[in-house]
Amino acid sequence: YSYECDEFSPRTLSDEESTITSPTNSQAMSIVCRDCYIPPGNLEVELASTKDGPVIKNIGDRSLGGHLNVGDLIMALDDQDTRSLTAEELAATLSSRSRFQRKLTLLHF
């Protein structure tokens, strides 16, 4: 199986919305949202819970490199909002759907 992901590209926003600056750093940061289709099977990633939702903490499968990134916020699984889930709840849901292709919506900072 291969992983199919939309390329990271910024959403179309107004000039004011498209750039975010950190209060401690004046450099602009880009935030990108994309969908990644994961083939059936176990997803070898470690998740962590944050106030914003589950994030990717570690990637165990090297073939995921470039598709998933440490720190990516998992916004949705199969178009269902995951931001209120803990890392453990999302891991259980991912595991229960391991026989099927899954669609992850990721927010990359």
C-alpha positions as a printed NumPy array, in Angstrom:
array([[  0.   ,   0.   ,   0.   ],
       [  1.034,   3.565,  -0.456],
       [ -0.003,   6.646,   1.426],
       [ -1.832,   9.291,  -0.549],
       [ -1.788,  12.81 ,   0.826],
       [ -2.683,  16.146,  -0.563],
       [  0.381,  18.344,  -0.812],
       [  0.831,  20.839,   1.976],
       [ -0.421,  24.13 ,   0.606],
       [ -1.886,  27.126,   2.379],
       [ -5.622,  27.699,   2.174],
       [ -6.69 ,  30.749,   0.243],
       [ -7.014,  33.496,   2.83 ],
       [ -6.819,  37.225,   2.828],
       [ -3.324,  38.668,   3.283],
       [ -4.086,  39.461,   6.92 ],
       [ -5.291,  35.922,   7.656],
       [ -2.586,  34.021,   5.78 ],
       [  0.303,  34.941,   8.071],
       [  0.534,  34.334,  11.775],
       [  3.328,  35.739,  13.862],
       [  4.423,  34.445,  17.232],
       [  4.539,  36.926,  20.105],
       [  8.09 ,  35.786,  20.915],
       [  9.264,  35.592,  17.317],
       [  8.485,  38.075,  14.566],
       [  9.021,  35.49 ,  11.816],
       [  5.868,  34.429,   9.982],
       [  4.613,  30.891,  10.501],
       [  2.469,  29.138,   7.924],
       [ -0.348,  26.862,   8.983],
       [ -1.487,  24.278,   6.469],
       [ -4.479,  21.934,   6.479],
       [ -4.505,  18.789,   4.35 ],
       [ -6.075,  15.349,   4.044],
       [ -4.018,  12.164,   4.184],
       [ -5.44 ,   8.768,   3.18 ],
       [ -4.049,   5.916,   5.25 ],
       [ -4.303,   2.377,   3.811],
       [ -5.699,  -0.533,   5.835],
       [ -3.424,  -1.805,   8.586],
       [ -1.919,  -0.523,  11.79 ],
       [ -0.807,   3.097,  11.85 ],
       [  2.526,   3.142,  13.658],
       [  2.374,   6.555,  15.285],
       [  2.376,   7.707,  18.889],
       [ -0.216,  10.33 ,  19.749],
       [ -0.332,  12.9  ,  22.534],
       [ -3.286,  14.779,  23.978],
       [ -3.239,  18.578,  23.878],
       [ -5.787,  21.278,  24.655],
       [ -6.327,  21.637,  20.883],
       [ -6.778,  17.906,  20.249],
       [ -4.59 ,  14.893,  19.516],
       [ -1.21 ,  15.497,  17.903],
       [  1.387,  13.189,  16.379],
       [  4.142,  12.716,  18.95 ],
       [  6.282,  10.091,  17.234],
       [  6.255,   8.246,  13.897],
       [  7.419,   4.626,  14.045],
       [  6.906,   3.717,  10.39 ],
       [  9.548,   5.354,   8.181],
       [  7.3  ,   5.047,   5.116],
       [  5.079,   7.707,   6.7  ],
       [  7.863,  10.291,   6.512],
       [  6.771,  13.244,   4.445],
       [  3.125,  12.278,   4.792],
       [  2.693,  12.737,   8.529],
       [  4.821,  15.022,  10.666],
       [  5.559,  15.137,  14.371],
       [  3.434,  17.936,  15.794],
       [  0.606,  17.636,  13.25 ],
       [ -2.775,  18.245,  14.88 ],
       [ -5.308,  15.591,  13.85 ],
       [ -8.426,  17.634,  13.154],
       [-10.65 ,  14.838,  11.824],
       [-10.811,  11.12 ,  11.1  ],
       [-13.025,  10.202,   8.152],
       [-14.546,  13.706,   8.269],
       [-15.493,  13.354,  11.961],
       [-14.065,  16.062,  14.242],
       [-11.426,  14.595,  16.598],
       [-10.388,  17.75 ,  18.462],
       [-12.378,  16.79 ,  21.575],
       [-10.846,  13.285,  21.722],
       [ -7.901,  12.282,  23.871],
       [ -4.928,  10.59 ,  22.236],
       [ -6.085,   7.266,  23.706],
       [ -9.613,   7.651,  22.332],
       [ -8.336,   8.496,  18.859],
       [ -5.845,   5.603,  18.937],
       [ -8.683,   3.198,  19.811],
       [-10.832,   4.576,  16.997],
       [ -7.971,   4.33 ,  14.48 ],
       [ -7.332,   0.76 ,  15.59 ],
       [-11.013,  -0.202,  15.303],
       [-10.993,   1.019,  11.687],
       [ -7.678,  -0.615,  10.739],
       [ -9.342,  -2.917,   8.179],
       [-10.318,   0.098,   6.098],
       [ -8.675,   3.064,   4.417],
       [ -8.854,   6.08 ,   6.735],
       [ -8.828,   9.767,   5.963],
       [ -6.952,  12.006,   8.398],
       [ -7.374,  15.765,   8.243],
       [ -4.167,  17.298,   9.568],
       [ -3.193,  20.786,  10.599],
       [  0.536,  21.404,  10.182],
       [  2.278,  24.343,  11.872]])
